[in-house]
Coordinates of C-alpha atoms (C1' of nucleotides) in Angstrom, one line a residue:
Chain A
M1 CA -22.2 20.2 11.8
A2 CA -21.9 17.5 14.3
T3 CA -24.3 17.3 17.2
P4 CA -22.7 17.1 20.7
F5 CA -24.5 15.3 23.4
H6 CA -24.1 14.2 26.9
N7 CA -20.8 12.4 27.2
P8 CA -20.9 8.7 27.7
S9 CA -18.1 7.8 30.2
C10 CA -15.1 6.0 28.9
Q11 CA -15.1 3.8 31.9
H12 CA -18.4 2.4 30.9
C13 CA -18.0 2.5 27.2
K14 CA -19.3 -0.7 25.7
D15 CA -16.2 -1.1 23.6
R16 CA -13.8 -0.2 26.3
F17 CA -12.3 -3.7 26.3
M18 CA -11.7 -3.8 22.6
S19 CA -10.2 -0.3 22.4
I20 CA -6.7 0.9 22.9
F21 CA -7.8 2.5 26.1
C22 CA -8.4 -0.7 27.8
K23 CA -4.6 -0.6 28.2
A24 CA -4.5 2.8 29.7
E25 CA -4.0 3.2 33.4
P26 CA -7.4 3.9 35.2
C27 CA -6.5 7.4 36.3
N28 CA -5.5 8.3 32.8
L29 CA -8.8 6.9 31.5
D30 CA -10.6 9.1 34.0
E31 CA -8.8 12.1 32.7
I32 CA -9.6 11.3 29.1
S33 CA -13.2 10.6 30.0
D34 CA -13.6 14.1 31.6
A35 CA -12.0 16.0 28.7
K36 CA -13.4 14.3 25.7
V37 CA -16.4 15.5 23.8
C38 CA -18.8 13.1 22.1
S39 CA -20.7 14.1 19.0
V40 CA -23.1 12.5 16.6
Y41 CA -22.3 12.5 12.9
R42 CA -24.9 11.6 10.3
K43 CA -24.3 9.3 7.5
G44 CA -22.2 11.0 4.9
Q45 CA -20.9 13.7 7.2
V46 CA -17.2 14.3 7.2
I47 CA -15.4 14.1 10.5
F48 CA -12.1 15.5 9.3
H49 CA -10.7 16.5 5.9
E50 CA -7.5 15.6 4.2
G51 CA -5.1 18.5 4.4
A52 CA -6.6 19.9 7.7
Y53 CA -4.6 20.2 10.9
P54 CA -5.4 17.7 13.6
F55 CA -6.4 19.0 17.0
G56 CA -7.0 15.6 18.6
V57 CA -7.9 12.0 18.1
Y58 CA -11.3 10.5 17.5
C59 CA -12.5 7.4 19.3
I60 CA -15.6 5.7 17.8
N61 CA -18.3 5.2 20.4
D62 CA -20.7 3.8 17.9
G63 CA -20.9 3.7 14.1
K64 CA -18.8 3.0 11.0
I65 CA -16.4 5.3 9.2
K66 CA -14.3 5.2 6.1
L67 CA -10.9 6.8 5.8
S68 CA -10.0 7.7 2.2
H69 CA -7.3 9.5 0.2
S70 CA -8.5 11.5 -2.6
G71 CA -6.3 10.6 -5.5
D72 CA -4.8 13.2 -7.8
D73 CA -7.5 12.8 -10.4
G74 CA -10.2 13.0 -7.8
R75 CA -10.8 9.3 -7.5
E76 CA -10.9 8.2 -3.9
Q77 CA -9.0 5.3 -2.4
I78 CA -10.4 3.9 0.8
I79 CA -7.5 3.0 3.0
R80 CA -9.2 2.0 6.2
L81 CA -12.6 1.0 7.6
V82 CA -13.1 2.1 11.2
K83 CA -15.5 0.6 13.7
A84 CA -16.6 1.1 17.3
G85 CA -13.7 1.0 19.7
D86 CA -11.2 2.1 17.1
I87 CA -9.4 5.4 17.1
M88 CA -8.6 7.5 14.1
G89 CA -6.6 10.6 13.4
Y90 CA -3.6 9.5 15.4
K91 CA -1.2 9.2 12.5
A92 CA -1.4 12.9 11.7
L93 CA -1.2 13.7 15.4
L94 CA 1.9 11.6 16.1
S95 CA 3.8 12.7 13.1
N96 CA 2.6 16.3 13.6
E97 CA 1.4 16.8 10.1
R98 CA -1.8 17.4 8.4
Y99 CA -4.4 14.7 7.8
T100 CA -3.6 12.7 4.8
A101 CA -7.1 11.2 4.7
T102 CA -10.7 12.2 5.0
A103 CA -12.9 10.5 7.5
T104 CA -16.6 10.1 6.4
A105 CA -19.4 8.4 8.3
L106 CA -20.7 5.4 6.6
E107 CA -23.8 5.5 8.8
D108 CA -24.9 7.6 11.8
S109 CA -22.1 7.5 14.3
S110 CA -21.3 8.8 17.7
I111 CA -17.7 9.7 18.0
C112 CA -15.6 11.1 20.9
F113 CA -13.0 13.7 20.5
I114 CA -9.9 13.7 22.7
P115 CA -7.8 16.9 22.6
K116 CA -4.3 16.7 21.2
D117 CA -2.4 17.9 24.2
L118 CA -4.2 15.6 26.6
F119 CA -3.7 12.6 24.4
L120 CA 0.0 13.3 23.8
N121 CA 0.7 14.0 27.5
I122 CA -1.0 10.8 28.6
L123 CA 0.8 8.9 25.9
K124 CA 4.1 10.2 27.2
K125 CA 3.5 9.2 30.8
D126 CA 1.5 6.0 30.2
A127 CA 3.9 3.4 28.9
S128 CA 1.3 0.7 28.5
L129 CA -0.9 3.0 26.5
S130 CA 1.9 4.0 24.2
F131 CA 3.0 0.4 23.8
E132 CA -0.5 -0.4 22.7
M133 CA -0.4 2.5 20.3
M134 CA 2.8 1.0 18.8
R135 CA 1.1 -2.3 18.5
I136 CA -1.8 -0.7 16.6
L137 CA 0.5 1.2 14.3
S138 CA 2.6 -1.9 13.6
S139 CA -0.5 -3.9 12.8
E140 CA -1.8 -1.2 10.5
L141 CA 1.5 -1.0 8.8
R142 CA 1.6 -4.7 8.3
K143 CA -1.8 -4.6 6.7
A144 CA -0.9 -1.7 4.5
E145 CA 2.2 -3.5 3.2
L146 CA 0.2 -6.6 2.5
K147 CA -2.2 -4.5 0.6
I148 CA 0.6 -3.0 -1.5
T149 CA 1.8 -6.4 -2.5
H150 CA -1.7 -7.6 -3.4
L151 CA -2.4 -4.5 -5.3
A152 CA 0.8 -4.9 -7.3
Q153 CA 0.4 -8.6 -7.9
K154 CA -3.1 -9.8 -7.8
P155 CA -5.9 -9.5 -10.4
V156 CA -9.0 -7.5 -9.5
R157 CA -11.1 -10.7 -9.1
E158 CA -8.9 -11.9 -6.3
R159 CA -8.8 -8.6 -4.7
L160 CA -12.5 -8.2 -4.7
A161 CA -13.0 -11.5 -3.0
E162 CA -10.4 -10.5 -0.5
T163 CA -12.2 -7.2 0.1
L164 CA -15.5 -9.0 0.8
L165 CA -13.7 -11.1 3.4
F166 CA -12.1 -8.0 4.8
I167 CA -15.4 -6.2 5.2
K168 CA -16.7 -9.3 7.0
E169 CA -13.8 -9.3 9.3
T170 CA -14.2 -5.6 10.1
Y171 CA -17.9 -5.2 10.5
G172 CA -19.1 -8.8 10.8
L173 CA -22.3 -10.2 9.6
E174 CA -25.9 -9.3 10.4
P175 CA -28.0 -11.7 12.5
D176 CA -28.8 -13.9 9.5
E177 CA -25.0 -14.8 9.5
Q178 CA -24.7 -14.0 5.8
T179 CA -25.3 -10.3 5.1
L180 CA -22.3 -8.0 5.4
G181 CA -22.7 -5.7 8.4
V182 CA -22.4 -2.5 6.3
R183 CA -24.0 -1.0 3.2
L184 CA -21.5 0.3 0.8
S185 CA -22.1 1.7 -2.7
R186 CA -20.6 -0.1 -5.6
E187 CA -18.3 2.8 -6.0
E188 CA -17.1 2.5 -2.4
I189 CA -16.4 -1.2 -2.9
A190 CA -14.4 -0.3 -6.0
N191 CA -12.5 2.3 -4.2
L192 CA -11.7 -0.2 -1.5
V193 CA -10.5 -2.8 -4.0
G194 CA -8.7 -0.2 -6.1
T195 CA -10.5 -0.6 -9.4
A196 CA -13.1 1.0 -11.6
T197 CA -16.7 1.0 -10.4
E198 CA -17.8 -0.9 -13.5
S199 CA -15.3 -3.6 -12.9
A200 CA -16.4 -4.1 -9.4
I201 CA -20.0 -4.3 -10.5
R202 CA -19.2 -6.8 -13.3
L203 CA -17.3 -9.0 -10.9
L204 CA -19.9 -8.9 -8.2
S205 CA -22.4 -10.1 -10.8
E206 CA -20.0 -12.9 -11.7
F207 CA -19.7 -13.9 -8.1
K208 CA -23.4 -13.9 -7.8
K209 CA -23.8 -16.1 -10.9
D210 CA -21.2 -18.5 -9.5
G211 CA -23.3 -18.7 -6.3
M212 CA -20.8 -17.2 -4.0
I213 CA -22.8 -14.2 -3.0
E214 CA -26.3 -12.8 -3.3
L215 CA -27.1 -9.2 -4.1
E216 CA -30.1 -7.2 -3.0
G217 CA -29.5 -3.5 -3.4
K218 CA -26.6 -2.6 -1.2
K219 CA -27.0 -5.8 0.8
I220 CA -24.4 -8.4 0.1
R221 CA -24.9 -11.9 1.4
L222 CA -22.0 -14.2 1.5
L223 CA -23.3 -17.6 0.6
D224 CA -20.2 -19.7 0.1
I225 CA -17.4 -18.3 2.1
P226 CA -14.9 -21.2 1.5
E227 CA -15.3 -20.5 -2.2
I228 CA -14.7 -16.8 -1.7
I229 CA -11.6 -17.6 0.2
R230 CA -10.5 -19.8 -2.7
T231 CA -11.2 -17.1 -5.1
A232 CA -9.2 -14.6 -3.0
N233 CA -6.3 -17.1 -3.3
L234 CA -4.9 -16.2 0.1
Q235 CA -1.8 -17.8 1.4
D236 CA -1.3 -16.0 4.6
Chain B
M1 CA 26.7 -16.4 7.8
A2 CA 27.3 -12.9 8.9
T3 CA 30.7 -11.9 10.3
P4 CA 30.6 -10.3 13.7
F5 CA 33.3 -7.8 14.5
H6 CA 34.3 -5.4 17.2
N7 CA 31.3 -3.3 18.1
P8 CA 31.3 0.3 17.2
S9 CA 29.8 2.2 20.0
C10 CA 26.3 3.7 19.6
Q11 CA 27.5 6.9 21.3
H12 CA 29.9 7.5 18.5
C13 CA 27.9 6.1 15.7
K14 CA 28.1 8.4 12.7
D15 CA 24.5 8.1 12.1
R16 CA 23.5 8.6 15.7
F17 CA 21.8 11.9 15.1
M18 CA 19.7 10.6 12.3
S19 CA 18.6 7.5 14.0
I20 CA 15.8 6.8 16.4
F21 CA 18.3 6.4 19.2
C22 CA 19.2 10.1 19.1
K23 CA 16.0 10.4 21.1
A24 CA 16.9 7.8 23.7
E25 CA 18.1 8.9 27.1
P26 CA 21.9 8.6 27.3
C27 CA 21.9 5.9 30.0
N28 CA 19.6 3.8 27.8
L29 CA 21.9 4.3 24.9
D30 CA 24.8 3.1 26.9
E31 CA 22.9 0.0 27.7
I32 CA 22.0 -0.6 24.1
S33 CA 25.6 0.0 23.1
D34 CA 26.9 -2.7 25.4
A35 CA 24.4 -5.3 24.5
K36 CA 24.3 -5.0 20.8
V37 CA 26.2 -7.1 18.4
C38 CA 27.4 -5.7 15.1
S39 CA 27.9 -7.9 12.0
V40 CA 28.9 -7.5 8.4
Y41 CA 26.6 -8.9 5.7
R42 CA 27.8 -9.2 2.2
K43 CA 25.8 -8.0 -0.8
G44 CA 22.9 -10.4 -1.4
Q45 CA 23.0 -11.9 2.1
V46 CA 19.7 -12.2 3.9
I47 CA 19.5 -10.7 7.3
F48 CA 16.2 -12.1 8.2
H49 CA 13.5 -14.2 6.5
E50 CA 9.8 -13.7 6.0
G51 CA 8.1 -16.1 8.3
A52 CA 10.8 -16.3 10.9
Y53 CA 10.4 -15.2 14.5
P54 CA 12.1 -12.0 15.5
F55 CA 14.6 -12.0 18.3
G56 CA 15.5 -8.3 18.2
V57 CA 15.8 -5.3 16.0
Y58 CA 18.5 -4.4 13.6
C59 CA 20.1 -1.0 13.3
I60 CA 22.0 -0.2 10.2
N61 CA 25.5 1.1 10.9
D62 CA 26.5 1.2 7.3
G63 CA 25.0 -0.1 4.1
K64 CA 21.8 -0.5 2.2
I65 CA 19.1 -3.1 2.6
K66 CA 15.8 -4.0 0.9
L67 CA 12.8 -5.3 2.6
S68 CA 10.5 -7.4 0.5
H69 CA 7.4 -9.5 0.6
S70 CA 7.5 -12.5 -1.5
G71 CA 4.1 -12.6 -3.3
D72 CA 2.0 -15.6 -3.6
D73 CA 3.3 -16.4 -7.1
G74 CA 6.8 -15.9 -6.0
R75 CA 7.3 -12.5 -7.4
E76 CA 8.8 -10.1 -4.8
Q77 CA 7.4 -6.8 -3.8
I78 CA 10.0 -4.4 -2.3
I79 CA 8.2 -2.5 0.5
R80 CA 11.0 -0.5 1.9
L81 CA 14.6 0.6 1.3
V82 CA 16.7 0.9 4.5
K83 CA 19.7 3.0 5.0
A84 CA 22.4 3.8 7.6
G85 CA 20.8 5.0 10.8
D86 CA 17.5 3.3 10.1
I87 CA 16.2 0.4 12.1
M88 CA 14.3 -2.6 10.8
G89 CA 12.5 -5.6 12.2
Y90 CA 10.6 -3.5 14.7
K91 CA 7.2 -4.2 13.2
A92 CA 7.3 -7.9 13.9
L93 CA 8.7 -7.3 17.3
L94 CA 6.1 -4.8 18.4
S95 CA 3.1 -6.8 17.1
N96 CA 4.8 -10.0 18.4
E97 CA 4.4 -11.8 15.1
R98 CA 6.7 -13.3 12.6
Y99 CA 8.5 -11.3 10.0
T100 CA 6.3 -10.4 7.1
A101 CA 9.2 -9.4 5.0
T102 CA 12.7 -10.6 4.1
A103 CA 15.7 -8.3 4.5
T104 CA 18.4 -8.6 2.0
A105 CA 21.6 -6.5 1.7
L106 CA 21.9 -4.5 -1.4
E107 CA 25.5 -4.0 -0.8
D108 CA 28.0 -5.0 1.9
S109 CA 26.6 -3.7 5.1
S110 CA 27.4 -3.6 8.8
I111 CA 24.4 -4.0 10.9
C112 CA 23.9 -4.0 14.7
F113 CA 21.5 -6.4 16.4
I114 CA 19.7 -5.3 19.6
P115 CA 18.1 -8.2 21.6
K116 CA 14.4 -8.1 21.8
D117 CA 14.0 -8.0 25.6
L118 CA 16.4 -5.2 26.0
F119 CA 14.8 -3.2 23.2
L120 CA 11.3 -3.7 24.6
N121 CA 12.3 -2.9 28.1
I122 CA 14.0 0.3 27.2
L123 CA 11.0 1.2 25.0
K124 CA 8.8 0.8 28.0
K125 CA 10.8 3.0 30.3
D126 CA 12.0 5.6 27.8
A127 CA 9.0 7.7 26.8
S128 CA 10.9 9.8 24.4
L129 CA 12.3 6.8 22.6
S130 CA 8.9 5.3 22.3
F131 CA 7.5 8.5 21.1
E132 CA 10.1 8.6 18.4
M133 CA 9.2 5.0 17.6
M134 CA 5.5 6.1 17.1
R135 CA 6.6 8.9 14.9
I136 CA 8.6 6.5 12.7
L137 CA 5.7 4.1 12.5
S138 CA 3.2 6.9 11.7
S139 CA 5.5 8.1 9.0
E140 CA 5.9 4.7 7.5
L141 CA 2.2 4.2 7.6
R142 CA 1.6 7.4 5.8
K143 CA 4.0 6.4 3.1
A144 CA 2.5 3.0 2.7
E145 CA -1.0 4.4 2.4
L146 CA 0.2 6.9 -0.2
K147 CA 1.8 4.0 -2.1
I148 CA -1.5 2.1 -2.0
T149 CA -3.3 5.1 -3.6
H150 CA -0.7 5.5 -6.3
L151 CA -0.6 1.8 -7.0
A152 CA -4.3 1.8 -7.5
Q153 CA -4.6 4.9 -9.5
K154 CA -1.5 5.9 -11.3
P155 CA -0.1 4.3 -14.5
V156 CA 3.3 2.6 -14.4
R157 CA 5.1 5.5 -16.1
E158 CA 4.2 7.9 -13.3
R159 CA 5.0 5.3 -10.7
L160 CA 8.4 4.6 -12.2
A161 CA 9.3 8.3 -12.2
E162 CA 8.1 8.5 -8.6
T163 CA 10.3 5.6 -7.7
L164 CA 13.4 7.1 -9.2
L165 CA 12.7 10.2 -7.0
F166 CA 12.1 8.0 -4.0
I167 CA 15.4 6.2 -4.5
K168 CA 17.1 9.6 -4.7
E169 CA 15.5 10.7 -1.5
T170 CA 16.5 7.6 0.3
Y171 CA 20.0 7.0 -0.8
G172 CA 20.9 10.3 -2.3
L173 CA 23.2 10.9 -5.3
E174 CA 26.8 10.1 -5.9
P175 CA 29.4 13.0 -5.8
D176 CA 28.6 13.8 -9.5
E177 CA 25.2 15.0 -8.2
Q178 CA 23.4 12.9 -10.8
T179 CA 23.9 9.2 -10.3
L180 CA 21.6 7.4 -7.9
G181 CA 23.4 6.3 -4.8
V182 CA 22.5 2.6 -5.2
R183 CA 22.8 0.0 -7.9
L184 CA 19.6 -2.0 -8.4
S185 CA 18.8 -4.6 -11.0
R186 CA 16.0 -3.9 -13.4
E187 CA 14.0 -6.5 -11.7
E188 CA 14.5 -4.8 -8.4
I189 CA 13.3 -1.5 -9.8
A190 CA 10.3 -3.3 -11.2
N191 CA 9.5 -4.9 -7.9
L192 CA 9.7 -1.5 -6.3
V193 CA 7.4 0.1 -8.8
G194 CA 5.1 -2.9 -8.8
T195 CA 5.2 -3.9 -12.4
A196 CA 6.8 -6.4 -14.8
T197 CA 10.5 -6.3 -15.3
E198 CA 10.1 -5.8 -19.1
S199 CA 7.8 -2.8 -18.5
A200 CA 10.3 -1.2 -16.2
I201 CA 13.0 -1.7 -18.8
R202 CA 10.9 -0.3 -21.6
L203 CA 9.9 2.8 -19.7
L204 CA 13.5 3.4 -18.5
S205 CA 14.5 3.4 -22.2
E206 CA 11.8 5.9 -22.9
F207 CA 12.9 8.1 -20.1
K208 CA 16.4 7.9 -21.5
K209 CA 15.2 8.7 -25.0
D210 CA 13.3 11.7 -23.6
G211 CA 16.5 12.9 -22.0
M212 CA 15.3 12.6 -18.4
I213 CA 17.9 10.0 -17.4
E214 CA 21.0 8.3 -18.6
L215 CA 21.7 4.6 -18.3
E216 CA 25.0 2.9 -18.0
G217 CA 24.7 -0.6 -16.7
K218 CA 23.1 -0.4 -13.3
K219 CA 24.0 3.2 -13.0
I220 CA 21.2 5.6 -13.4
R221 CA 21.9 9.3 -13.8
L222 CA 19.0 11.8 -13.3
L223 CA 19.6 14.4 -15.9
D224 CA 16.4 16.4 -15.7
I225 CA 14.8 16.2 -12.3
P226 CA 12.1 18.8 -12.8
E227 CA 10.9 16.8 -15.8
I228 CA 11.0 13.6 -13.8
I229 CA 8.9 15.3 -11.2
R230 CA 6.4 16.4 -13.9
T231 CA 6.3 12.8 -15.2
A232 CA 5.6 11.5 -11.7
N233 CA 2.7 13.9 -11.6
L234 CA 2.9 14.5 -7.9
Q235 CA 0.5 16.7 -6.1
D236 CA 1.6 16.2 -2.6
Chain C
dG1 C1' 41.0 -15.7 -25.2
dG2 C1' 36.8 -17.8 -25.3
dC3 C1' 32.9 -20.1 -23.1
dC4 C1' 29.0 -19.7 -20.0
dA5 C1' 25.4 -17.8 -17.5
dC6 C1' 22.6 -14.4 -16.5
dG7 C1' 20.8 -9.7 -16.8
dA8 C1' 19.1 -6.5 -20.1
dA9 C1' 16.8 -5.2 -24.2
dT10 C1' 13.5 -5.7 -27.8
dG11 C1' 9.7 -7.5 -30.4
dA12 C1' 5.2 -9.8 -31.0
dC13 C1' 1.1 -10.9 -29.0
dA14 C1' -2.8 -11.5 -25.8
dT15 C1' -5.8 -9.7 -22.5
dG16 C1' -7.4 -7.7 -18.2
dG17 C1' -9.4 -3.9 -17.0
dA18 C1' -10.3 1.1 -17.9
dT19 C1' -13.1 4.1 -20.4
dC20 C1' -17.1 5.7 -22.8
dA21 C1' -21.9 5.5 -23.8
dA22 C1' -26.4 4.2 -23.1
dA23 C1' -30.2 2.1 -20.7
dT24 C1' -32.4 0.8 -16.6
dG25 C1' -33.7 1.2 -11.8
dA26 C1' -34.4 3.1 -7.3
dG27 C1' -34.6 6.7 -3.9
dA28 C1' -35.5 11.6 -2.7
dA29 C1' -37.9 15.7 -3.1
dT30 C1' -42.0 18.2 -4.2
Chain D
dA1 C1' -47.9 9.9 -7.7
dT2 C1' -44.6 12.3 -10.6
dT3 C1' -40.4 14.0 -11.6
dC4 C1' -35.6 14.3 -11.0
dT5 C1' -31.3 12.8 -9.9
dC6 C1' -28.1 9.7 -9.1
dA7 C1' -26.6 4.8 -8.6
dT8 C1' -26.4 0.6 -11.0
dT9 C1' -26.1 -2.3 -14.8
dT10 C1' -24.7 -3.7 -19.3
dG11 C1' -22.5 -3.4 -23.8
dA12 C1' -18.8 -2.0 -26.8
dT13 C1' -14.3 -0.5 -27.5
dC14 C1' -9.5 0.5 -26.7
dC15 C1' -5.2 0.6 -24.7
dA16 C1' -1.8 -0.1 -21.1
dT17 C1' 0.6 -3.6 -19.5
dG18 C1' 1.7 -8.4 -18.7
dT19 C1' 3.5 -12.6 -20.9
dC20 C1' 6.3 -15.2 -23.9
dA21 C1' 10.1 -15.7 -26.9
dT22 C1' 14.4 -14.2 -28.8
dT23 C1' 18.5 -11.7 -29.1
dC24 C1' 22.0 -9.1 -27.3
dG25 C1' 25.5 -7.7 -24.1
dT26 C1' 28.5 -8.2 -20.2
dG27 C1' 31.0 -9.9 -16.5
dG28 C1' 32.9 -14.1 -14.4
dC29 C1' 35.6 -18.0 -14.8
dC30 C1' 38.3 -21.7 -16.6

DNA sequence: GGCCACGAATGACATGGATCAAATGAGAAT
DNA sequence: ATTCTCATTTGATCCATGTCATTCGTGGCC
């Protein structure tokens, strides 16, 4: 499926300083760099499947990925958006269980694979790396818990506005400083918000009518961010 | 507020083998045991407040605690139930931020406090402890993500059934093998499920009418667990 | 015992949002 | 270009669930 290619070295990875591995001790980084395998996945390709056993962690060299649960009735719930410098698949590895989510490329991406044993061994001997790992886990957990509260208490309108801001935080804006840096289908947006596709569409149209955003195919331009923030009704 | 009393030693803590510290190296456990302070909190007392800065982690010696976010409109969302042997407050500590949740005793509880510096230092030098910490974080994260999916996709009825099972998993049953091992108000149940109190009450009555449970004040007896599982409609 | 206060239960009602259906548009394949 | 397929949009409808209001029950306290 995925196309392997000559490994970029971790030491010179452009996202090295944003990634967890910037905390790793240099000798461990060398070891990781030698052992990893980098592959290219095309848009839509699945990197790993919910239910499968993990054999390592993935570190995004370049690209954008969604992680999603497939709900009982088949509807998917997107639980995380992954960007360059991020790692994924660590949760299953650490708790030694199967993947609980499926990773799908949102656009063509180059992704490095680090074998399980190596990763775990280095984690065990590199205190600063494992501390960083804990920091990441804590922060993901905090975000997840906040999402639980909002899902339980906020109306779809507010959650959609919040989601737009979240996408902006994650993937940033294009050079025009307005367009969200990723193209998602309406269904994907809905699955991120946790609502029906039609509801997401309707509310996006409303946002547009209210002058908060502009829509052009899958492009979304944020015109009035302060108003979006107000709509999201954030307190924290 | 809380009443300190003579410290039980960690080495002889009855929940030692279920707690994270069973993984700590013995010498580190000694250190923790010496430094910790154990206090008694009465039912309803707050152990720490959302928004406050953390100065250490709490390890439950005995008792039951709820961790909750207070939503923007004041409604609370319970995000975790804590039992003897569990620790709490580590998330804020690890990510070096303020508490995002409030911890309140569900019944009289004795809780040990481990100072921040000590905990972090030991975490840094005790690989097996920090590995265990990562395991806990991963598992919490997995649970949180599952909850997000269910909150987004399942009707209240299913979530309530699931919550009853979750309470049973967490706190077990009383000696009669039917009654849930904790007394929660209807409001607390609703805040766990993520619904309005009235909805929780109505559905509990339905469950009772259907013979799944029996209600007697705050006592909830699970009469037909297989049927509750069916109602929860769990696939995983 | 009887009052008070608060949790629990029930009913009536309003509505946000899901679902179903149909029409339109846009991108991919030939 | 033409067709086909799938995403998007819009409209109509329905229902689960939240909200408001009231009553009921229970435990605490004087």
